[in-house]
Amino acid sequence: MDTSKYKALYLQETGEHLSGVEQGLLALEKNPDDTKTIDDLFRHYHSIKGMSASMGYEPIQQLSHRQEDLLDKVRLKQLPA
């Protein structure tokens, strides 16, 4: 499948999610126990993972998946935020 016509949309949406990631990480610095922020970060990475997989951008998909795994451990209190 030719994904070139979707690249601009991918870049725009990924940029928006990365802005959300940046805001979330800054918020966690101030309040590491904020479960809503952790959940929001998880959703941002989940969206990036899905979009990257659809576009065939495997390295970004894998990185996003690893970030989800880390956040899941934070949720389960296996890692500090």
Coordinates of C-alpha atoms in Angstrom, one line a residue:
M1 CA 0.0 0.0 0.0
D2 CA 1.2 3.5 -0.9
T3 CA 1.2 5.5 2.3
S4 CA 2.9 8.6 0.9
K5 CA -0.4 10.5 0.6
Y6 CA -0.9 10.0 4.4
K7 CA 2.6 11.2 5.4
A8 CA 1.6 14.8 6.1
L9 CA -1.3 13.7 8.2
Y10 CA 0.9 11.3 10.1
L11 CA 3.5 14.0 10.8
Q12 CA 0.8 16.4 11.9
E13 CA -0.9 14.0 14.3
T14 CA 2.3 12.6 15.6
G15 CA 3.5 16.1 16.3
E16 CA 0.4 16.8 18.3
H17 CA 0.9 13.6 20.3
L18 CA 4.6 14.5 20.9
S19 CA 3.5 17.8 22.3
G20 CA 1.2 16.0 24.6
V21 CA 4.0 13.7 25.6
E22 CA 6.2 16.7 26.4
Q23 CA 3.5 18.4 28.5
G24 CA 2.9 15.1 30.3
L25 CA 6.5 14.5 31.1
L26 CA 6.8 18.1 32.5
A27 CA 3.7 17.6 34.6
L28 CA 5.1 14.3 36.0
E29 CA 8.2 16.2 37.1
K30 CA 6.0 18.2 39.4
N31 CA 3.6 15.4 40.4
P32 CA 5.0 11.9 39.8
D33 CA 2.0 10.2 41.3
D34 CA -0.5 11.8 38.9
T35 CA -2.2 8.7 37.5
K36 CA -4.2 10.8 35.0
T37 CA -1.0 12.1 33.4
I38 CA 0.5 8.7 33.3
D39 CA -2.7 7.4 31.5
D40 CA -2.6 10.4 29.1
L41 CA 1.1 9.6 28.3
F42 CA 0.2 6.0 27.7
R43 CA -2.6 7.0 25.2
H44 CA -0.2 9.4 23.4
Y45 CA 2.4 6.6 22.9
H46 CA -0.3 4.1 22.0
S47 CA -1.6 6.4 19.3
I48 CA 1.9 7.0 17.9
K49 CA 2.5 3.3 18.0
G50 CA -0.6 2.5 16.0
M51 CA -0.1 5.3 13.4
S52 CA 3.5 4.3 12.9
A53 CA 2.6 0.6 12.5
S54 CA 0.0 1.6 9.8
M55 CA 2.6 3.7 8.0
G56 CA 5.2 0.9 8.2
Y57 CA 7.5 3.0 10.4
E58 CA 8.7 0.0 12.5
P59 CA 11.5 1.7 14.6
I60 CA 9.0 4.4 15.8
Q61 CA 6.4 1.7 16.4
Q62 CA 8.8 -0.3 18.5
L63 CA 10.0 2.7 20.5
S64 CA 6.5 3.7 21.3
H65 CA 5.7 0.2 22.3
R66 CA 8.6 0.2 24.7
Q67 CA 7.4 3.5 26.2
E68 CA 4.0 1.9 26.7
D69 CA 5.7 -1.0 28.5
L70 CA 7.6 1.4 30.8
L71 CA 4.4 3.4 31.6
D72 CA 2.6 0.2 32.3
K73 CA 5.2 -0.7 34.9
V74 CA 4.8 2.8 36.4
R75 CA 1.1 2.2 36.6
L76 CA 1.7 -1.1 38.4
K77 CA 4.1 0.6 40.8
Q78 CA 6.9 -1.6 39.5
L79 CA 8.9 1.5 38.5
P80 CA 8.8 5.0 40.0
A81 CA 7.5 7.8 37.8

